[in-house]
Each structure stands twice: as C-alpha cells, then as structure tokens.
Short mmCIF file of C-alpha atoms and ligand atoms in Angstrom, two decimals:
data_model
loop_
_atom_site.label_atom_id
_atom_site.label_comp_id
_atom_site.label_asym_id
_atom_site.label_seq_id
_atom_site.Cartn_x
_atom_site.Cartn_y
_atom_site.Cartn_z
CA MET A 298 -48.72 -11.65 22.07
CA GLN A 299 -50.62 -12.57 18.98
CA ILE A 300 -49.51 -15.18 16.44
CA ILE A 301 -50.77 -15.07 12.87
CA GLU A 302 -49.92 -17.79 10.38
CA HIS A 303 -49.16 -16.90 6.74
CA ALA A 304 -49.45 -13.16 7.39
CA ASP A 305 -49.02 -10.69 4.54
CA LEU A 306 -45.97 -8.54 5.25
CA ASN A 307 -46.86 -6.03 2.54
CA LYS A 308 -49.58 -4.61 4.79
CA LEU A 309 -47.04 -3.89 7.53
CA CYS A 310 -44.45 -1.77 5.75
CA THR A 311 -44.53 1.65 4.14
CA PHE A 312 -43.48 0.30 0.70
CA LYS A 313 -46.55 -2.03 0.77
CA ILE A 314 -44.37 -4.71 -0.82
CA GLY A 315 -43.55 -8.22 0.32
CA GLY A 316 -44.74 -11.81 0.53
CA ALA A 317 -46.13 -13.66 3.53
CA ALA A 318 -44.42 -14.63 6.76
CA ARG A 319 -44.81 -18.23 7.89
CA PHE A 320 -45.63 -16.76 11.31
CA LEU A 321 -46.08 -13.14 12.29
CA VAL A 322 -45.89 -12.47 16.02
CA ASN A 323 -47.22 -9.18 17.33
CA TRP A 324 -44.88 -8.49 20.27
CA GLN A 325 -47.03 -6.43 22.64
CA GLU A 326 -45.29 -6.65 26.04
CA THR A 327 -41.51 -6.58 26.47
CA SER A 328 -41.60 -9.62 28.80
CA GLU A 329 -43.12 -11.78 26.02
CA ILE A 330 -39.87 -11.90 24.06
CA ALA A 331 -38.47 -15.04 25.74
CA GLU A 332 -41.73 -16.86 24.99
CA ILE A 333 -41.63 -15.67 21.36
CA ILE A 334 -38.05 -16.95 20.94
CA ASN A 335 -39.15 -20.23 22.47
CA PHE A 336 -42.04 -20.44 20.00
CA ALA A 337 -39.60 -20.01 17.09
CA LYS A 338 -37.32 -22.66 18.58
CA ILE A 339 -40.22 -25.14 18.85
CA GLN A 340 -41.22 -24.39 15.24
CA GLY A 341 -37.59 -24.83 14.16
CA LEU A 342 -37.72 -21.48 12.37
CA PRO A 343 -35.35 -18.49 12.26
CA LEU A 344 -36.38 -15.00 13.38
CA PHE A 345 -36.63 -11.51 12.00
CA VAL A 346 -37.64 -8.46 14.05
CA PHE A 347 -38.98 -5.18 12.75
CA GLY A 348 -41.00 -2.19 13.92
CA GLY A 349 -42.81 0.21 11.60
CA GLY A 350 -41.42 -1.30 8.41
CA SER A 351 -40.50 2.18 7.16
CA ASN A 352 -36.85 1.41 6.42
CA LEU A 353 -36.94 -2.06 4.93
CA LEU A 354 -37.87 -4.02 1.83
CA PHE A 355 -39.42 -7.44 2.37
CA PRO A 356 -38.86 -10.05 -0.38
CA ASP A 357 -41.70 -10.96 -2.76
CA THR A 358 -41.33 -14.62 -1.84
CA PRO A 359 -42.61 -16.05 1.47
CA LEU A 360 -40.33 -15.80 4.50
CA ASN A 361 -40.15 -19.18 6.20
CA ALA A 362 -39.52 -17.55 9.55
CA VAL A 363 -41.07 -16.16 12.70
CA VAL A 364 -41.31 -12.47 11.92
CA ILE A 365 -41.65 -10.37 15.08
CA ARG A 366 -43.43 -7.05 14.83
CA CYS A 367 -42.45 -4.88 17.78
CA MET A 368 -45.57 -3.16 19.15
CA THR A 369 -44.62 -2.54 22.79
CA LYS A 370 -45.91 0.78 24.09
CA VAL A 371 -44.64 1.76 27.54
CA ILE A 372 -43.39 5.33 27.91
CA ASN A 373 -42.38 7.03 31.15
CA LEU A 374 -39.83 9.18 32.95
CA ASN A 375 -36.89 7.26 34.37
CA ASN A 376 -34.35 9.06 36.59
CA GLY A 377 -34.65 12.22 34.51
CA ASP A 378 -34.48 10.43 31.15
CA LEU A 379 -37.40 9.65 28.89
CA TYR A 380 -37.89 5.88 28.57
CA CYS A 381 -39.72 4.41 25.56
CA ASP A 382 -40.41 0.79 24.70
CA ALA A 383 -38.94 -0.20 21.33
CA GLY A 384 -42.40 -0.36 19.77
CA VAL A 385 -43.36 3.22 20.69
CA ARG A 386 -44.16 5.37 17.67
CA TRP A 387 -43.12 9.01 17.47
CA PRO A 388 -46.62 10.54 17.70
CA LEU A 389 -47.15 8.76 21.06
CA MET A 390 -43.83 10.10 22.32
CA GLN A 391 -44.69 13.54 20.98
CA SER A 392 -47.98 13.70 22.90
CA PHE A 393 -46.33 12.36 26.08
CA CYS A 394 -43.65 15.06 25.83
CA LYS A 395 -46.22 17.75 25.09
CA ASN A 396 -48.38 16.76 28.07
CA ASN A 397 -45.36 16.67 30.38
CA HIS A 398 -43.53 19.75 29.00
CA LEU A 399 -40.50 17.70 27.94
CA TYR A 400 -38.27 18.89 25.11
CA GLY A 401 -35.18 17.91 23.15
CA LEU A 402 -36.66 15.36 20.72
CA GLU A 403 -38.70 17.70 18.53
CA ASN A 404 -36.48 17.10 15.49
CA PHE A 405 -37.68 13.50 15.28
CA TYR A 406 -41.42 14.18 15.44
CA GLY A 407 -42.93 13.14 12.12
CA LEU A 408 -40.42 10.33 11.62
CA PRO A 409 -42.29 7.16 10.59
CA GLY A 410 -41.64 3.90 12.42
CA THR A 411 -40.71 2.95 15.96
CA ILE A 412 -38.11 3.85 18.56
CA GLY A 413 -36.43 0.44 18.05
CA GLY A 414 -36.01 1.04 14.31
CA ALA A 415 -34.73 4.58 14.90
CA VAL A 416 -32.12 3.41 17.44
CA ALA A 417 -31.00 0.47 15.26
CA GLY A 418 -30.49 2.76 12.27
CA ASN A 419 -29.37 5.86 14.21
CA ALA A 420 -32.05 7.85 12.40
CA GLY A 421 -31.32 11.48 11.71
CA CYS A 422 -33.64 14.43 11.24
CA HIS A 423 -33.01 18.14 10.77
CA GLY A 424 -29.33 17.98 11.75
CA GLN A 425 -29.75 15.74 14.79
CA GLU A 426 -29.19 11.99 15.12
CA ILE A 427 -30.59 9.54 17.67
CA LYS A 428 -27.08 9.13 19.10
CA ASP A 429 -27.14 12.81 20.13
CA VAL A 430 -29.97 12.21 22.60
CA LEU A 431 -29.52 8.54 23.56
CA THR A 432 -28.27 7.59 27.03
CA LYS A 433 -29.03 3.85 27.36
CA VAL A 434 -30.68 1.00 25.47
CA ASP A 435 -32.35 -2.07 26.95
CA TYR A 436 -32.03 -5.17 24.80
CA PHE A 437 -32.68 -8.89 24.85
CA ASP A 438 -29.72 -11.01 23.78
CA ILE A 439 -31.07 -13.99 21.84
CA THR A 440 -27.80 -15.91 22.24
CA ASP A 441 -28.01 -16.20 26.05
CA ARG A 442 -31.71 -15.24 26.42
CA GLN A 443 -30.89 -12.46 28.89
CA PHE A 444 -32.11 -8.88 29.22
CA ASN A 445 -29.23 -6.37 29.28
CA THR A 446 -28.67 -2.63 29.32
CA TYR A 447 -26.26 -0.99 26.91
CA ILE A 448 -24.73 2.31 28.09
CA PHE A 449 -24.32 4.75 25.21
CA ASP A 450 -20.84 5.10 23.74
CA GLU A 451 -20.35 7.51 20.83
CA ALA A 452 -17.85 5.10 19.22
CA ASP A 453 -20.62 2.54 18.66
CA PHE A 454 -22.68 4.84 16.44
CA ALA A 455 -22.12 6.47 13.07
CA TYR A 456 -24.18 7.87 10.22
CA ARG A 457 -27.20 5.50 9.92
CA HIS A 458 -25.28 2.90 11.90
CA SER A 459 -25.40 1.52 15.43
CA ILE A 460 -23.92 -1.29 17.49
CA PHE A 461 -27.30 -3.02 17.11
CA LYS A 462 -26.66 -3.44 13.39
CA THR A 463 -23.35 -5.19 14.12
CA ASN A 464 -25.06 -7.35 16.76
CA PRO A 465 -28.35 -8.42 15.14
CA TYR A 466 -28.94 -10.93 17.96
CA TRP A 467 -29.48 -8.00 20.34
CA LEU A 468 -33.17 -7.15 20.09
CA ILE A 469 -33.82 -3.62 21.29
CA THR A 470 -36.55 -3.62 23.93
CA GLY A 471 -36.43 0.04 25.01
CA ALA A 472 -34.38 3.23 24.87
CA TYR A 473 -33.61 6.15 27.20
CA PHE A 474 -33.32 9.71 25.93
CA ARG A 475 -31.85 12.88 27.39
CA ILE A 476 -34.48 15.55 27.66
CA SER A 477 -34.36 19.24 28.32
CA ASP A 478 -36.81 21.76 29.71
CA GLN A 479 -36.38 24.13 26.77
CA PRO A 480 -37.66 23.52 23.23
CA ILE A 481 -34.87 22.98 20.69
CA GLY A 482 -37.07 23.31 17.63
CA ASP A 483 -40.57 23.87 16.36
CA PRO A 484 -42.30 20.58 15.39
CA THR A 485 -44.75 22.49 13.17
CA THR A 486 -41.92 23.84 11.03
CA PHE A 487 -40.41 20.36 10.69
CA ALA A 488 -43.79 18.89 9.69
CA GLU A 489 -44.20 21.64 7.09
CA PHE A 490 -40.68 20.94 5.77
CA ARG A 491 -41.53 17.26 5.28
CA ALA A 492 -44.85 18.05 3.59
CA THR A 493 -43.20 20.54 1.21
CA HIS A 494 -39.91 18.82 0.40
CA GLN A 495 -40.65 15.12 0.60
CA PRO A 496 -42.67 13.10 -1.92
CA GLN A 497 -45.84 11.47 -0.62
CA GLY A 498 -46.80 7.88 -1.39
CA LEU A 499 -45.63 4.34 -0.77
CA THR A 500 -41.96 4.82 0.04
CA THR A 501 -39.26 4.23 2.63
CA GLY A 502 -37.96 7.80 2.50
CA SER A 503 -34.36 8.18 1.33
CA PHE A 504 -33.30 4.95 -0.31
CA PHE A 505 -29.53 5.54 -0.44
CA LYS A 506 -27.24 6.92 2.25
CA ASN A 507 -25.63 10.25 1.49
CA PRO A 508 -22.00 9.60 0.45
CA TYR A 509 -20.47 12.41 2.54
CA PRO A 510 -19.98 15.22 1.56
CA GLN A 511 -22.26 14.54 -1.42
CA HIS A 512 -26.03 14.09 -1.38
CA ALA A 513 -27.44 10.94 -2.97
CA GLY A 514 -30.54 12.81 -4.23
CA LYS A 515 -28.41 15.41 -6.03
CA LEU A 516 -26.18 12.76 -7.64
CA LEU A 517 -29.22 10.77 -8.82
CA ASP A 518 -30.80 13.95 -10.16
CA GLU A 519 -27.62 15.04 -11.99
CA ALA A 520 -27.32 11.54 -13.46
CA GLY A 521 -30.74 12.14 -15.08
CA LEU A 522 -32.49 9.50 -13.01
CA LYS A 523 -35.52 11.45 -11.73
CA GLY A 524 -38.70 9.71 -12.85
CA VAL A 525 -36.90 6.58 -14.08
CA SER A 526 -39.02 3.50 -13.40
CA ARG A 527 -38.96 -0.28 -13.36
CA GLY A 528 -42.29 -2.10 -13.20
CA GLY A 529 -44.41 -0.38 -10.56
CA VAL A 530 -41.69 1.68 -8.88
CA SER A 531 -39.91 4.88 -9.85
CA LEU A 532 -37.45 7.47 -8.55
CA SER A 533 -39.56 10.43 -7.48
CA GLU A 534 -39.67 13.52 -9.70
CA LYS A 535 -39.69 15.59 -6.49
CA HIS A 536 -36.72 13.95 -4.76
CA ALA A 537 -34.72 11.40 -6.75
CA ASN A 538 -33.58 9.52 -3.63
CA PHE A 539 -37.18 8.50 -2.85
CA VAL A 540 -38.32 5.26 -4.50
CA ILE A 541 -42.10 5.37 -4.92
CA ASN A 542 -44.33 2.34 -5.39
CA ASP A 543 -47.45 3.03 -7.46
CA GLY A 544 -49.18 0.15 -5.66
CA THR A 545 -48.23 -2.53 -8.19
CA GLY A 546 -44.48 -2.61 -7.51
CA THR A 547 -42.54 -5.63 -6.31
CA ALA A 548 -39.30 -6.11 -4.40
CA LYS A 549 -37.82 -7.30 -7.70
CA ASP A 550 -38.76 -3.94 -9.29
CA VAL A 551 -37.16 -2.00 -6.41
CA ILE A 552 -33.93 -3.99 -6.64
CA SER A 553 -33.79 -3.70 -10.42
CA LEU A 554 -34.37 0.09 -10.30
CA THR A 555 -31.95 0.82 -7.46
CA GLU A 556 -29.20 -1.40 -8.95
CA PHE A 557 -29.59 0.51 -12.22
CA ALA A 558 -29.45 3.84 -10.36
CA LYS A 559 -26.34 2.75 -8.43
CA GLU A 560 -24.60 1.63 -11.61
CA THR A 561 -25.45 4.88 -13.41
CA VAL A 562 -24.11 7.04 -10.54
CA LYS A 563 -20.97 4.88 -10.35
CA ILE A 564 -20.26 5.31 -14.06
CA LYS A 565 -21.01 9.05 -14.08
CA PHE A 566 -19.39 10.14 -10.80
CA GLY A 567 -17.26 7.19 -9.66
CA ILE A 568 -19.26 7.12 -6.41
CA GLU A 569 -20.67 3.89 -4.97
CA LEU A 570 -24.08 4.50 -3.41
CA GLU A 571 -25.02 2.33 -0.46
CA SER A 572 -28.57 1.38 0.47
CA GLU A 573 -29.97 2.94 3.65
CA VAL A 574 -33.00 0.67 3.38
CA LYS A 575 -32.61 -2.87 4.76
CA ILE A 576 -33.19 -5.28 1.89
CA VAL A 577 -34.39 -8.34 3.78
CA THR A 578 -32.99 -11.65 2.52
CA GLU A 579 -32.64 -15.18 3.93
CA ALA A 580 -29.22 -14.09 5.22
CA ASP A 581 -30.90 -11.66 7.66
CA LEU A 582 -32.92 -14.37 9.39
CA LEU A 583 -31.57 -15.06 12.88
CA LYS A 584 -30.92 -18.72 13.50
CA ILE A 585 -31.61 -19.92 17.03
C1 LIG B 112 -41.72 9.23 4.43
C2 LIG B 112 -40.49 8.75 5.17
C3 LIG B 112 -39.60 9.68 5.67
C4 LIG B 112 -38.45 9.26 6.36
N1 LIG B 112 -37.60 10.19 6.87
C5 LIG B 112 -36.51 9.80 7.55
C6 LIG B 112 -35.61 10.76 8.11
O1 LIG B 112 -35.82 11.97 8.04
N2 LIG B 112 -34.51 10.30 8.76
C7 LIG B 112 -34.24 8.96 8.89
O2 LIG B 112 -33.21 8.61 9.50
N3 LIG B 112 -35.07 8.04 8.38
C8 LIG B 112 -36.19 8.41 7.73
N4 LIG B 112 -37.05 7.47 7.22
C9 LIG B 112 -36.74 6.04 7.37
C10 LIG B 112 -37.39 5.38 8.61
O3 LIG B 112 -38.60 6.00 8.93
C11 LIG B 112 -36.48 5.42 9.83
O4 LIG B 112 -35.26 4.81 9.54
C12 LIG B 112 -37.15 4.74 11.03
O5 LIG B 112 -36.43 5.08 12.20
C13 LIG B 112 -37.22 3.22 10.89
O6 LIG B 112 -38.00 2.71 11.97
P1 LIG B 112 -38.92 1.43 11.76
O7 LIG B 112 -39.50 1.07 13.06
O8 LIG B 112 -39.87 1.63 10.65
O9 LIG B 112 -37.81 0.36 11.34
P2 LIG B 112 -38.07 -0.94 10.44
O10 LIG B 112 -38.18 -0.52 9.01
O11 LIG B 112 -39.17 -1.74 11.00
O12 LIG B 112 -36.69 -1.71 10.64
C14 LIG B 112 -35.49 -1.14 10.15
C15 LIG B 112 -34.30 -1.98 10.66
O13 LIG B 112 -34.24 -1.88 12.08
C16 LIG B 112 -34.29 -3.17 12.67
N5 LIG B 112 -35.11 -3.09 13.89
C17 LIG B 112 -36.35 -2.58 14.01
N6 LIG B 112 -36.79 -2.71 15.28
C18 LIG B 112 -35.79 -3.32 15.97
C19 LIG B 112 -35.64 -3.76 17.32
N7 LIG B 112 -36.60 -3.59 18.24
N8 LIG B 112 -34.47 -4.36 17.67
C20 LIG B 112 -33.48 -4.55 16.77
N9 LIG B 112 -33.57 -4.17 15.47
C21 LIG B 112 -34.71 -3.56 15.08
C22 LIG B 112 -34.95 -4.08 11.63
O14 LIG B 112 -34.53 -5.42 11.78
C23 LIG B 112 -34.44 -3.46 10.34
O15 LIG B 112 -33.15 -3.97 10.03
C24 LIG B 112 -38.21 7.87 6.54
C25 LIG B 112 -39.13 6.93 6.04
C26 LIG B 112 -40.27 7.37 5.37
C27 LIG B 112 -41.26 6.35 4.88
#
C-alpha cells in the first residue's frame, strides 16, 4: 500500500473536482485492508473508500479522513465464475475475457470505474444490471474486521442500489460473475453508442436516477434546462442529465446547478429527481 499525505482528490475522479484528503491510501492488495483500517485507527481519523471516482462528487474543502482508493487487480476463473478484485477496471476484465473466450459481461465494457463501484451502485448498461450477472461478493466488515462472502440475493439489489449501500461498513474486496460461452452482445456497438450518444468531458455520466417510467434527461430537457450553467459546470446540450465541468467548476457549482435543476423539474412535472452520483459529505465518513 502507498500512503500520501494531503493528496488532491480532484485528480482521482472523473469530475476533476474536490479538495485534498488528509491521507490517501492506495489499496493495492486485498490483504492490506486490515492494516489500512489500523492506520486510520492510529491516526484517529474516519474512512472513505472509492474506486474510479466516476460516480461521486468530492467536496471542495479538505477531507480530514483516510481516503482509500481501491486499486486491487487480481482476476481469475473460480469454480466456473469470473472473479475480479474490487479495484479491477473494465478494460482489464474485457481483455481477460477476450483472451479466455469468456462472455456475458459485454454490456459493461466501456463503463468507467472499478468492479467495486459497479457492484456498490448496481451499475446498469444497455438493459443489463450488475445484479443480473453477480453470484457472490467478498467483503471486509470494518465493524468486526473480518473477511466475509455475501451470496447474491435478488432482494438486496434494486435500480442503482445494493446491500453494500445500506451497509457502508462492508468494503467490497472482490466479486464473482456468471459467465457464458456465447457472446450476448457486441462491445464495438456499445462503444459506438457511448461515443455517439454521450457527451464527452469531465463528467460522472448520468447525474440523476431515472424516475421510472420517466427519463431524467427527457424531463430536464423538457424543462428547458439543457445548457444551463452555474460557475464552471453546465447541463450538457447533448444530454441534459450529464453535468459537465469546463475545468474550473467546483463542488459548490455542481450542487447549486443540480439543486436548481431538481427544483425546476419538481415545479414543472411534480417529480422529485434523486441524485445517482454520491455527493460525499462528512456524514459519509466511516467512524472506526
Ligand atoms: C462517461 C460516464 C459514463 C457512465 N455510464 C454509466 C452507465 O452506463 N451505467 C452506470 O450505471 N453508470 C455509469 N457511469 C457511472 C459510473 O461509471 C459507474 O457508476 C461506476 O460503476 C462507478 O464505479 P467507480 O469505481 O468509479 O465508483 P466510485 O465513483 O469510486 O464510487 C461510487 C460509490 O461506490 C462506493 N464504492 C466504490 N468502491 C467500493 C468498494 N470497494 N467497496 C464499497 N463501496 C465502494 C463509493 O464509496 C461510492 O459511494 C458513467 C460514468 C461516466 C463518467
């Protein structure tokens, strides 16, 4: 593991926004987690864990915490399932699957971030969600400092929700996926879809969850919010549910813009939009 004091968090997330962490710990081997928790305990600081930083907004102000960046990388076949450490990124999984003729996860190729982040948020791509392919999850329970295995239960997952969101003290260390020997989709087509339909730039993808059966992007568009900006951030002209940072934006700008967008949609359609992006506050720091 690697410990960096006063590390800039804005370099480690796709929004490129955020202040410094008192300590950043690069978590490189799963077994290091107990030592990392111990380090935080000795420092008397709370914890926050993240992966690719593609679905969160760090605050502008410093985080007086031990911020753990999950960078573990093991990937292998385990009793017919595909096992990935929580820090594995999708391109690594994609090349492993390609080299080993494994299929079933093509829909997720091109998703930014890590396996841990995708499991925690039950990420969804092209009509498939992580829960549809998940069989087990390994996690480290901070409360009793034990490694455990969670066996998948459909009832614990929902749209952009998982049991790991309700139990933030369970740090995901790895996940097991059902694979098939037949392709279920063409990764090239999905990559083209993203390039054509999604705005490029400093963003976290869709900011709001879709309020079923409506689409947040359509509601924002119909409320006349495309292109609306606050400070250095705006709602994309291409897809109104994408908040784009022009490089000068702050967390304060994002919150001001998205609160305004929420309020406008509420007044116009009577629908309460809910953030898909984790807005990190002091309340999210795990006390140990
Ligand atoms: C251009 C773009 C396109 C996107 N498209 C999609 C899409 O099609 N579908 C979709 O669902 N999402 C999409 N996203 C959002 C994002 O990429 C996914 O949600 C992704 O799975 C988040 O992974 P991450 O590692 O970046 O999570 P992070 O942003 O690092 O973390 C997100 C949350 O997960 C928690 N977390 C992360 N790792 C762990 C762990 N090991 N244990 C416990 N909790 C953990 C964090 O505490 C945080 O609350 C997109 C984002 C971008 C920038």
